[in-house]
Short mmCIF file of C-alpha atoms and ligand atoms in Angstrom, two decimals:
data_model
loop_
_atom_site.label_atom_id
_atom_site.label_comp_id
_atom_site.label_asym_id
_atom_site.label_seq_id
_atom_site.Cartn_x
_atom_site.Cartn_y
_atom_site.Cartn_z
CA UNK P 1 -12.05 50.41 -19.67
CA UNK P 2 -11.54 46.67 -20.46
CA UNK P 3 -9.83 44.77 -17.64
CA UNK P 4 -6.61 42.91 -18.59
CA UNK P 5 -7.27 39.17 -18.88
CA UNK P 6 -5.96 37.17 -15.91
CA UNK P 7 -4.50 34.49 -18.21
CA UNK P 8 -2.47 32.65 -15.62
CA UNK P 9 -5.14 32.63 -12.90
CA UNK P 10 -7.92 31.65 -15.26
CA UNK P 11 -6.11 29.12 -17.39
CA UNK P 12 -3.46 27.49 -15.19
CA UNK P 13 -5.78 25.50 -12.89
CA UNK P 14 -7.53 24.01 -15.90
CA UNK P 15 -4.30 23.17 -17.70
CA UNK P 16 -3.34 19.55 -18.21
CA UNK P 17 0.35 20.34 -17.95
CA UNK P 18 0.74 19.60 -14.20
CA UNK P 19 -0.79 16.16 -14.79
CA UNK P 20 1.25 15.53 -17.93
CA UNK P 21 4.47 16.23 -16.04
CA UNK P 22 3.47 14.77 -12.67
CA UNK P 23 5.99 11.91 -13.02
CA UNK P 24 8.82 14.44 -12.55
CA UNK P 25 8.46 15.11 -8.80
CA UNK P 26 8.03 11.35 -8.27
CA UNK P 27 11.43 10.72 -9.92
CA UNK P 28 13.05 13.50 -7.89
CA UNK P 29 11.75 12.02 -4.62
CA UNK P 30 12.86 8.53 -5.66
CA UNK P 31 16.38 9.74 -6.50
CA UNK P 32 16.63 11.40 -3.08
CA UNK P 33 15.45 8.18 -1.40
CA UNK P 34 17.94 6.00 -3.29
CA UNK P 35 20.81 8.34 -2.42
CA UNK P 36 19.81 8.35 1.25
CA UNK P 37 19.94 12.15 1.34
CA UNK P 38 17.46 12.46 4.21
CA UNK P 39 19.56 10.32 6.55
CA UNK P 40 22.68 12.29 5.64
CA UNK P 41 20.92 15.64 6.13
CA UNK P 42 19.47 14.49 9.45
CA UNK P 43 23.04 14.81 10.77
CA UNK P 44 23.02 18.52 9.83
CA UNK P 45 22.69 20.91 6.90
CA UNK P 46 25.15 20.21 4.09
CA UNK P 47 26.25 21.36 0.65
CA UNK P 48 26.02 19.51 -2.64
CA UNK P 49 29.79 19.01 -2.58
CA UNK P 50 29.66 17.48 0.92
CA UNK P 51 26.73 15.22 0.07
CA UNK P 52 28.31 14.24 -3.25
CA UNK P 53 31.38 12.95 -1.40
CA UNK P 54 29.18 10.77 0.84
CA UNK P 55 27.01 9.42 -1.98
CA UNK P 56 29.61 9.17 -4.80
CA UNK P 57 27.35 11.44 -6.87
CA UNK P 58 28.19 14.16 -9.42
CA UNK P 59 28.23 17.34 -7.30
CA UNK P 60 26.82 19.83 -9.86
CA UNK P 61 23.92 17.49 -10.71
CA UNK P 62 23.30 16.75 -7.05
CA UNK P 63 23.15 20.51 -6.46
CA UNK P 64 20.37 20.70 -9.07
CA UNK P 65 18.56 17.78 -7.41
CA UNK P 66 18.76 19.57 -4.04
CA UNK P 67 17.31 22.70 -5.61
CA UNK P 68 14.47 20.59 -7.06
CA UNK P 69 13.90 19.08 -3.60
CA UNK P 70 13.84 22.59 -2.13
CA UNK P 71 11.16 23.55 -4.66
CA UNK P 72 9.09 20.56 -3.43
CA UNK P 73 9.60 21.43 0.26
CA UNK P 74 11.70 18.37 1.19
CA UNK P 75 14.78 20.49 1.94
CA UNK P 76 15.31 24.18 2.57
CA UNK P 77 18.20 26.24 1.21
CA UNK P 78 18.98 28.00 4.49
CA UNK P 79 21.83 30.01 2.95
CA UNK P 80 23.14 29.93 -0.60
CA UNK P 81 24.31 26.38 -1.33
CA UNK P 82 23.49 25.00 2.15
CA UNK P 83 20.58 22.57 2.40
CA UNK P 84 18.68 21.49 5.54
CA UNK P 85 16.09 18.73 5.88
CA UNK P 86 12.45 19.78 6.42
CA UNK P 87 9.86 17.67 8.32
CA UNK P 88 8.41 16.56 4.95
CA UNK P 89 11.85 15.47 3.72
CA UNK P 90 12.34 13.74 7.07
CA UNK P 91 9.75 11.17 5.96
CA UNK P 92 12.49 9.80 3.65
CA UNK P 93 14.67 8.86 6.64
CA UNK P 94 14.96 5.17 7.34
CA UNK P 95 13.54 3.66 10.52
CA UNK P 96 11.86 6.76 11.96
CA UNK P 97 8.18 6.89 12.95
CA UNK P 98 6.17 7.87 9.87
CA UNK P 99 8.97 6.95 7.44
CA UNK P 100 7.81 6.57 3.83
CA UNK P 101 11.24 5.73 2.47
CA UNK P 102 10.35 2.20 1.40
CA UNK P 103 7.21 3.49 -0.34
CA UNK P 104 9.39 5.89 -2.32
CA UNK P 105 11.79 3.05 -3.17
CA UNK P 106 8.94 0.69 -4.12
CA UNK P 107 6.91 3.11 -6.27
CA UNK P 108 10.14 4.36 -7.85
CA UNK P 109 11.54 0.90 -8.50
CA UNK P 110 12.35 -0.25 -12.02
CA UNK P 111 9.62 -2.90 -11.67
CA UNK P 112 6.93 -0.31 -10.83
CA UNK P 113 8.03 2.00 -13.65
CA UNK P 114 8.25 -0.72 -16.27
CA UNK P 115 4.78 -1.95 -15.27
CA UNK P 116 3.25 1.53 -15.28
CA UNK P 117 4.99 2.03 -18.64
CA UNK P 118 2.90 -0.87 -19.93
CA UNK P 119 -0.41 0.60 -18.68
CA UNK P 120 -1.66 1.11 -22.21
CA UNK P 121 -1.04 -2.59 -22.98
CA UNK P 122 -3.03 -3.49 -19.83
CA UNK P 123 -5.94 -1.37 -21.02
CA UNK P 124 -5.80 -2.84 -24.51
CA UNK P 125 -5.50 -6.47 -23.43
CA UNK P 126 -6.80 -6.67 -19.85
CA UNK P 127 -3.56 -8.48 -18.97
CA UNK P 128 -1.64 -7.47 -15.81
CA UNK P 129 1.52 -5.57 -16.68
CA UNK P 130 3.61 -7.90 -14.50
CA UNK P 131 2.66 -10.74 -16.84
CA UNK P 132 3.22 -8.60 -19.90
CA UNK P 133 6.62 -7.23 -18.81
CA UNK P 134 8.09 -9.99 -16.62
CA UNK P 135 6.02 -13.05 -17.57
CA UNK P 136 5.11 -13.69 -13.92
CA UNK P 137 2.81 -12.40 -11.17
CA UNK P 138 3.87 -9.82 -8.56
CA UNK P 139 4.28 -12.35 -5.76
CA UNK P 140 6.21 -14.83 -7.91
CA UNK P 141 8.53 -11.93 -8.74
CA UNK P 142 8.96 -11.03 -5.06
CA UNK P 143 9.67 -14.68 -4.16
CA UNK P 144 12.45 -14.68 -6.78
CA UNK P 145 13.86 -11.25 -5.81
CA UNK P 146 14.44 -11.17 -2.04
CA UNK P 147 15.78 -7.59 -2.00
CA UNK P 148 12.61 -6.35 -3.73
CA UNK P 149 10.52 -8.39 -1.27
CA UNK P 150 12.23 -6.69 1.70
CA UNK P 151 11.37 -3.25 0.25
CA UNK P 152 7.81 -4.33 -0.63
CA UNK P 153 7.09 -5.78 2.83
CA UNK P 154 8.55 -2.72 4.54
CA UNK P 155 6.56 -0.40 2.26
CA UNK P 156 3.34 -2.29 3.10
CA UNK P 157 4.15 -1.91 6.79
CA UNK P 158 4.68 1.84 6.32
CA UNK P 159 1.13 2.11 4.93
CA UNK P 160 -0.33 -0.37 7.37
CA UNK P 161 0.96 1.17 10.61
CA UNK P 162 -1.54 4.04 10.51
CA UNK P 163 -4.36 1.86 9.14
CA UNK P 164 -3.75 -0.73 11.86
CA UNK P 165 -4.23 1.84 14.61
CA UNK P 166 -7.53 2.94 13.03
CA UNK P 167 -8.76 -0.64 12.56
CA UNK P 168 -7.92 -1.60 16.15
CA UNK P 169 -9.73 1.51 17.42
CA UNK P 170 -12.83 1.09 15.23
CA UNK P 171 -13.69 -2.56 15.87
CA UNK P 172 -14.10 -4.65 19.01
CA UNK P 173 -11.68 -7.55 18.60
CA UNK P 174 -12.13 -8.69 22.22
CA UNK P 175 -15.20 -10.71 21.06
CA UNK P 176 -12.89 -13.20 19.27
CA UNK P 177 -10.66 -15.98 20.61
CA UNK P 178 -8.44 -16.56 17.58
CA UNK P 179 -7.80 -14.44 14.50
CA UNK P 180 -5.88 -15.22 11.32
CA UNK P 181 -4.38 -12.31 9.38
CA UNK P 182 -4.42 -13.84 5.90
CA UNK P 183 -1.69 -12.37 3.68
CA UNK P 184 -0.63 -10.59 6.86
CA UNK P 185 2.86 -9.61 5.70
CA UNK P 186 5.21 -8.69 8.51
CA UNK P 187 2.47 -8.69 11.18
CA UNK P 188 1.98 -4.93 11.58
CA UNK P 189 -1.84 -5.23 11.56
CA UNK P 190 -1.96 -8.30 13.82
CA UNK P 191 0.33 -6.59 16.33
CA UNK P 192 -2.05 -3.62 16.65
CA UNK P 193 -5.08 -5.92 16.97
CA UNK P 194 -3.48 -8.16 19.62
CA UNK P 195 -2.38 -5.09 21.55
CA UNK P 196 -6.03 -3.93 21.64
CA UNK P 197 -7.44 -7.33 22.67
CA UNK P 198 -5.31 -8.83 25.47
CA UNK P 199 -6.98 -12.28 25.46
CA UNK P 200 -6.89 -12.75 21.69
CA UNK P 201 -4.45 -15.11 19.97
CA UNK P 202 -3.45 -14.67 16.35
CA UNK P 203 -1.68 -16.07 13.31
CA UNK P 204 0.12 -14.19 10.56
CA UNK P 205 -0.43 -16.38 7.51
CA UNK P 206 1.49 -15.53 4.34
CA UNK P 207 3.92 -16.86 1.76
CA UNK P 208 7.44 -17.39 3.15
CA UNK P 209 8.65 -14.25 1.33
CA UNK P 210 5.74 -12.27 2.81
CA UNK P 211 5.93 -13.06 6.53
CA UNK P 212 9.70 -13.55 6.86
CA UNK P 213 9.98 -10.58 9.25
CA UNK P 214 6.75 -11.21 11.21
CA UNK P 215 8.17 -13.32 14.06
CA UNK P 216 10.82 -10.67 14.80
CA UNK P 217 8.28 -7.81 14.76
CA UNK P 218 5.78 -9.65 16.99
CA UNK P 219 8.49 -10.68 19.44
CA UNK P 220 9.76 -7.08 19.61
CA UNK P 221 6.20 -5.99 20.50
CA UNK P 222 6.11 -8.57 23.31
CA UNK P 223 3.36 -10.51 21.53
CA UNK P 224 5.22 -13.75 20.77
CA UNK P 225 3.28 -15.77 23.41
CA UNK P 226 -0.03 -14.98 21.65
CA UNK P 227 1.11 -14.90 18.04
CA UNK P 228 2.13 -17.55 15.56
CA UNK P 229 3.63 -17.19 12.11
CA UNK P 230 2.50 -19.75 9.55
CA UNK P 231 3.71 -19.98 5.95
CA UNK P 232 1.38 -21.23 3.25
CA UNK P 233 -0.60 -20.50 0.11
CA UNK P 234 -4.12 -19.10 0.56
CA UNK P 235 -5.19 -20.66 -2.73
CA UNK P 236 -4.61 -24.07 -1.10
CA UNK P 237 -5.83 -23.52 2.46
CA UNK P 238 -5.62 -21.16 5.42
CA UNK P 239 -5.25 -22.14 9.12
CA UNK P 240 -8.51 -23.69 10.34
CA UNK P 241 -10.90 -23.02 13.17
CA UNK P 242 -10.38 -19.35 13.99
CA UNK P 243 -13.41 -17.17 14.67
CA UNK P 244 -12.00 -14.19 12.73
CA UNK P 245 -10.18 -13.96 9.41
CA UNK P 246 -8.87 -10.56 8.42
CA UNK P 247 -7.39 -9.65 5.04
CA UNK P 248 -5.94 -6.21 4.53
CA UNK P 249 -5.01 -5.08 1.03
CA UNK P 250 -5.12 -8.67 -0.16
CA UNK P 251 -8.33 -9.09 -2.17
CA UNK P 252 -7.55 -5.95 -4.20
CA UNK P 253 -4.43 -7.70 -5.55
CA UNK P 254 -6.49 -10.27 -7.44
CA UNK P 255 -9.11 -10.62 -10.16
CA UNK P 256 -12.61 -11.81 -9.28
CA UNK P 257 -11.99 -15.52 -9.84
CA UNK P 258 -8.82 -15.51 -7.72
CA UNK P 259 -10.50 -13.39 -5.03
CA UNK P 260 -13.39 -15.83 -4.76
CA UNK P 261 -10.88 -18.70 -4.42
CA UNK P 262 -9.12 -16.92 -1.51
CA UNK P 263 -12.44 -16.16 0.19
CA UNK P 264 -13.56 -19.78 -0.27
CA UNK P 265 -10.40 -20.92 1.54
CA UNK P 266 -11.44 -18.63 4.42
CA UNK P 267 -15.03 -19.89 4.30
CA UNK P 268 -13.87 -23.52 4.56
CA UNK P 269 -11.67 -22.70 7.55
CA UNK P 270 -13.82 -20.32 9.59
CA UNK P 271 -15.45 -21.46 12.87
CA UNK P 272 -19.24 -21.39 13.19
CA UNK P 273 -20.41 -17.86 13.99
CA UNK P 274 -17.06 -16.42 12.88
CA UNK P 275 -16.47 -13.18 10.99
CA UNK P 276 -14.56 -12.30 7.85
CA UNK P 277 -13.04 -8.81 7.85
CA UNK P 278 -11.60 -7.09 4.80
CA UNK P 279 -9.67 -3.84 5.03
CA UNK P 280 -9.95 -2.33 1.58
CA UNK P 281 -10.90 0.79 -0.30
CA UNK P 282 -14.61 0.88 -1.18
CA UNK P 283 -14.87 2.59 -4.54
CA UNK P 284 -17.69 5.05 -5.18
CA UNK P 285 -20.29 4.09 -7.77
CA UNK P 286 -19.62 7.40 -9.59
CA UNK P 287 -16.27 9.15 -9.74
CA UNK P 288 -15.93 12.87 -9.11
CA UNK P 289 -12.93 15.09 -9.73
CA UNK P 290 -11.94 15.23 -6.07
CA UNK P 291 -8.66 14.48 -4.27
CA UNK P 292 -10.19 11.47 -2.46
CA UNK P 293 -11.61 9.94 -5.62
CA UNK P 294 -8.45 10.72 -7.55
CA UNK P 295 -6.34 8.85 -5.03
CA UNK P 296 -8.66 5.84 -5.13
CA UNK P 297 -8.76 5.81 -8.93
CA UNK P 298 -4.96 6.10 -9.24
CA UNK P 299 -4.50 3.21 -6.82
CA UNK P 300 -7.00 1.21 -8.88
CA UNK P 301 -4.78 1.89 -11.91
CA UNK P 302 -1.81 0.73 -9.82
CA UNK P 303 -3.65 -2.53 -9.14
CA UNK P 304 -4.29 -2.94 -12.85
CA UNK P 305 -0.71 -2.15 -13.77
CA UNK P 306 1.06 -4.23 -11.14
CA UNK P 307 -0.61 -7.28 -9.62
CA UNK P 308 -3.57 -7.32 -12.02
CA UNK P 309 -6.13 -6.77 -9.26
CA UNK P 310 -8.73 -4.05 -8.73
CA UNK P 311 -10.33 -1.74 -6.19
CA UNK P 312 -14.04 -2.57 -5.85
CA UNK P 313 -17.39 -0.99 -5.09
CA UNK P 314 -19.70 -2.23 -2.33
CA UNK P 315 -21.80 -4.05 -4.94
CA UNK P 316 -18.68 -5.78 -6.28
CA UNK P 317 -17.71 -6.91 -2.76
CA UNK P 318 -21.24 -8.23 -2.20
CA UNK P 319 -20.94 -10.28 -5.41
CA UNK P 320 -17.55 -11.74 -4.36
CA UNK P 321 -18.94 -12.66 -0.94
CA UNK P 322 -22.02 -14.30 -2.44
CA UNK P 323 -19.84 -16.43 -4.73
CA UNK P 324 -17.62 -17.53 -1.83
CA UNK P 325 -20.26 -18.37 0.82
CA UNK P 326 -20.33 -15.09 2.76
CA UNK P 327 -22.74 -12.21 3.08
CA UNK P 328 -21.87 -8.61 3.77
CA UNK P 329 -22.86 -7.56 7.30
CA UNK P 330 -21.68 -3.94 7.42
CA UNK P 331 -19.06 -1.49 6.25
CA UNK P 332 -17.32 0.68 8.85
CA UNK P 333 -15.69 3.69 7.23
CA UNK P 334 -12.37 4.53 8.89
CA UNK P 335 -11.14 8.15 9.10
CA UNK P 336 -10.90 9.63 5.59
CA UNK P 337 -7.14 10.16 5.86
CA UNK P 338 -6.72 6.40 6.29
CA UNK P 339 -8.38 5.85 2.92
CA UNK P 340 -9.83 2.38 3.55
CA UNK P 341 -12.90 0.82 5.15
CA UNK P 342 -13.46 -2.21 7.35
CA UNK P 343 -15.84 -4.60 5.61
CA UNK P 344 -17.44 -7.24 7.81
CA UNK P 345 -19.03 -10.40 6.43
CA UNK P 346 -20.52 -13.57 7.92
CA UNK P 347 -20.51 -17.08 6.51
CA UNK P 348 -23.87 -18.01 5.01
CA UNK P 349 -25.42 -21.04 6.68
CA UNK P 350 -24.62 -24.08 4.54
CA UNK P 351 -21.43 -22.43 3.17
CA UNK P 352 -20.19 -22.76 -0.42
C1 SAM D 1 -0.45 -6.06 -0.63
S1 SAM D 1 0.30 -7.15 0.49
C2 SAM D 1 -0.57 -6.80 2.00
C3 SAM D 1 0.19 -7.18 3.21
C4 SAM D 1 -0.51 -6.85 4.55
N1 SAM D 1 -1.81 -7.48 4.64
C5 SAM D 1 -0.63 -5.35 4.68
O1 SAM D 1 -1.67 -4.80 4.31
O2 SAM D 1 0.32 -4.71 5.13
C6 SAM D 1 -0.41 -8.72 0.02
C7 SAM D 1 0.11 -9.90 0.84
O3 SAM D 1 -0.44 -11.11 0.30
C8 SAM D 1 0.55 -12.10 0.37
N2 SAM D 1 0.27 -13.20 -0.57
C9 SAM D 1 0.31 -13.13 -1.92
N3 SAM D 1 0.02 -14.33 -2.46
C10 SAM D 1 -0.21 -15.17 -1.41
C11 SAM D 1 -0.57 -16.54 -1.33
N4 SAM D 1 -0.75 -17.28 -2.43
N5 SAM D 1 -0.76 -17.09 -0.10
C12 SAM D 1 -0.58 -16.34 1.03
N6 SAM D 1 -0.24 -15.02 1.01
C13 SAM D 1 -0.06 -14.45 -0.20
C14 SAM D 1 1.81 -11.35 0.00
O4 SAM D 1 2.99 -12.03 0.33
C15 SAM D 1 1.62 -10.04 0.76
O5 SAM D 1 2.16 -10.08 2.05
#
């Protein structure tokens, strides 16, 4: 007797529909983050009517949003109409360990959505969407929009906290005397490195809009005596004479010409025998349909859509180094969950 066809089992996993509609959960999470629902629910389970009063929202629509959040596992409907925060939803709380609230605000921001909306134009023209949509680069935009810069810097720190722990554990920083974290943002990475190397001194070098919070963070970690915050433009120069220059998630923001210019600034400044360290994704030569590759490829699209940069392969990093007076020494993969590698390079004798 013929077996009934298992339509849903056989066809659903191969369907494009989940990808076609995958923006929908992202918008739901962003709406929850903007409304601050996680912080309100952290005080105790609540109803849509109660939360609507606290957020000035439309109660029936908020009820539907809560049901959508329940379907995604961010809240649980513990009894009809009563919603409680789950550990996953707790990641939308502000100022808790592991918070991803600023990431939700940043990726859900109007700027991110307008730029991703122009992805097709980027592909057709090669131009960064920020230029296409706003007529300026990402960091010019952040300098002109302080509230967006606060969210961006905090979002970077949310990503960097976990990476910083892995970097500090994977590499021996005690061999250096002075390190510059170039484009170091609010100092999250430098703080972890200085904590792991008690004799090391360090500088967080960034644009004024980038490292505005760094002095406060380093002081709070008790590192002020060994840490300095310097504002400047890495296309002009970076602080001189250190024996280590580290750049995390910086080179991937820029095209090849700009990346070589940043690396040349580091090459001019680095002490003899010093090391350049990049913390970046190393793209595979061939892409597979796997969760790890998908994440890397989507973030590469994000670089194309927003700052106009790119994620690179090992061969592409070697080429950048060669053009800027460095040579690749080794690549230390960090734990897969961290998603990035530590790329070590040395200045070539004679420099650029
Ligand atoms: C993607 S963020 C990475 C921040 C930090 N390294 C991290 O991973 O958390 C890039 C950083 O480069 C900084 N930046 C951009 N243009 C710069 C410039 N011309 N000179 C110095 N820093 C710059 C930004 O302000 C920002 O902090």
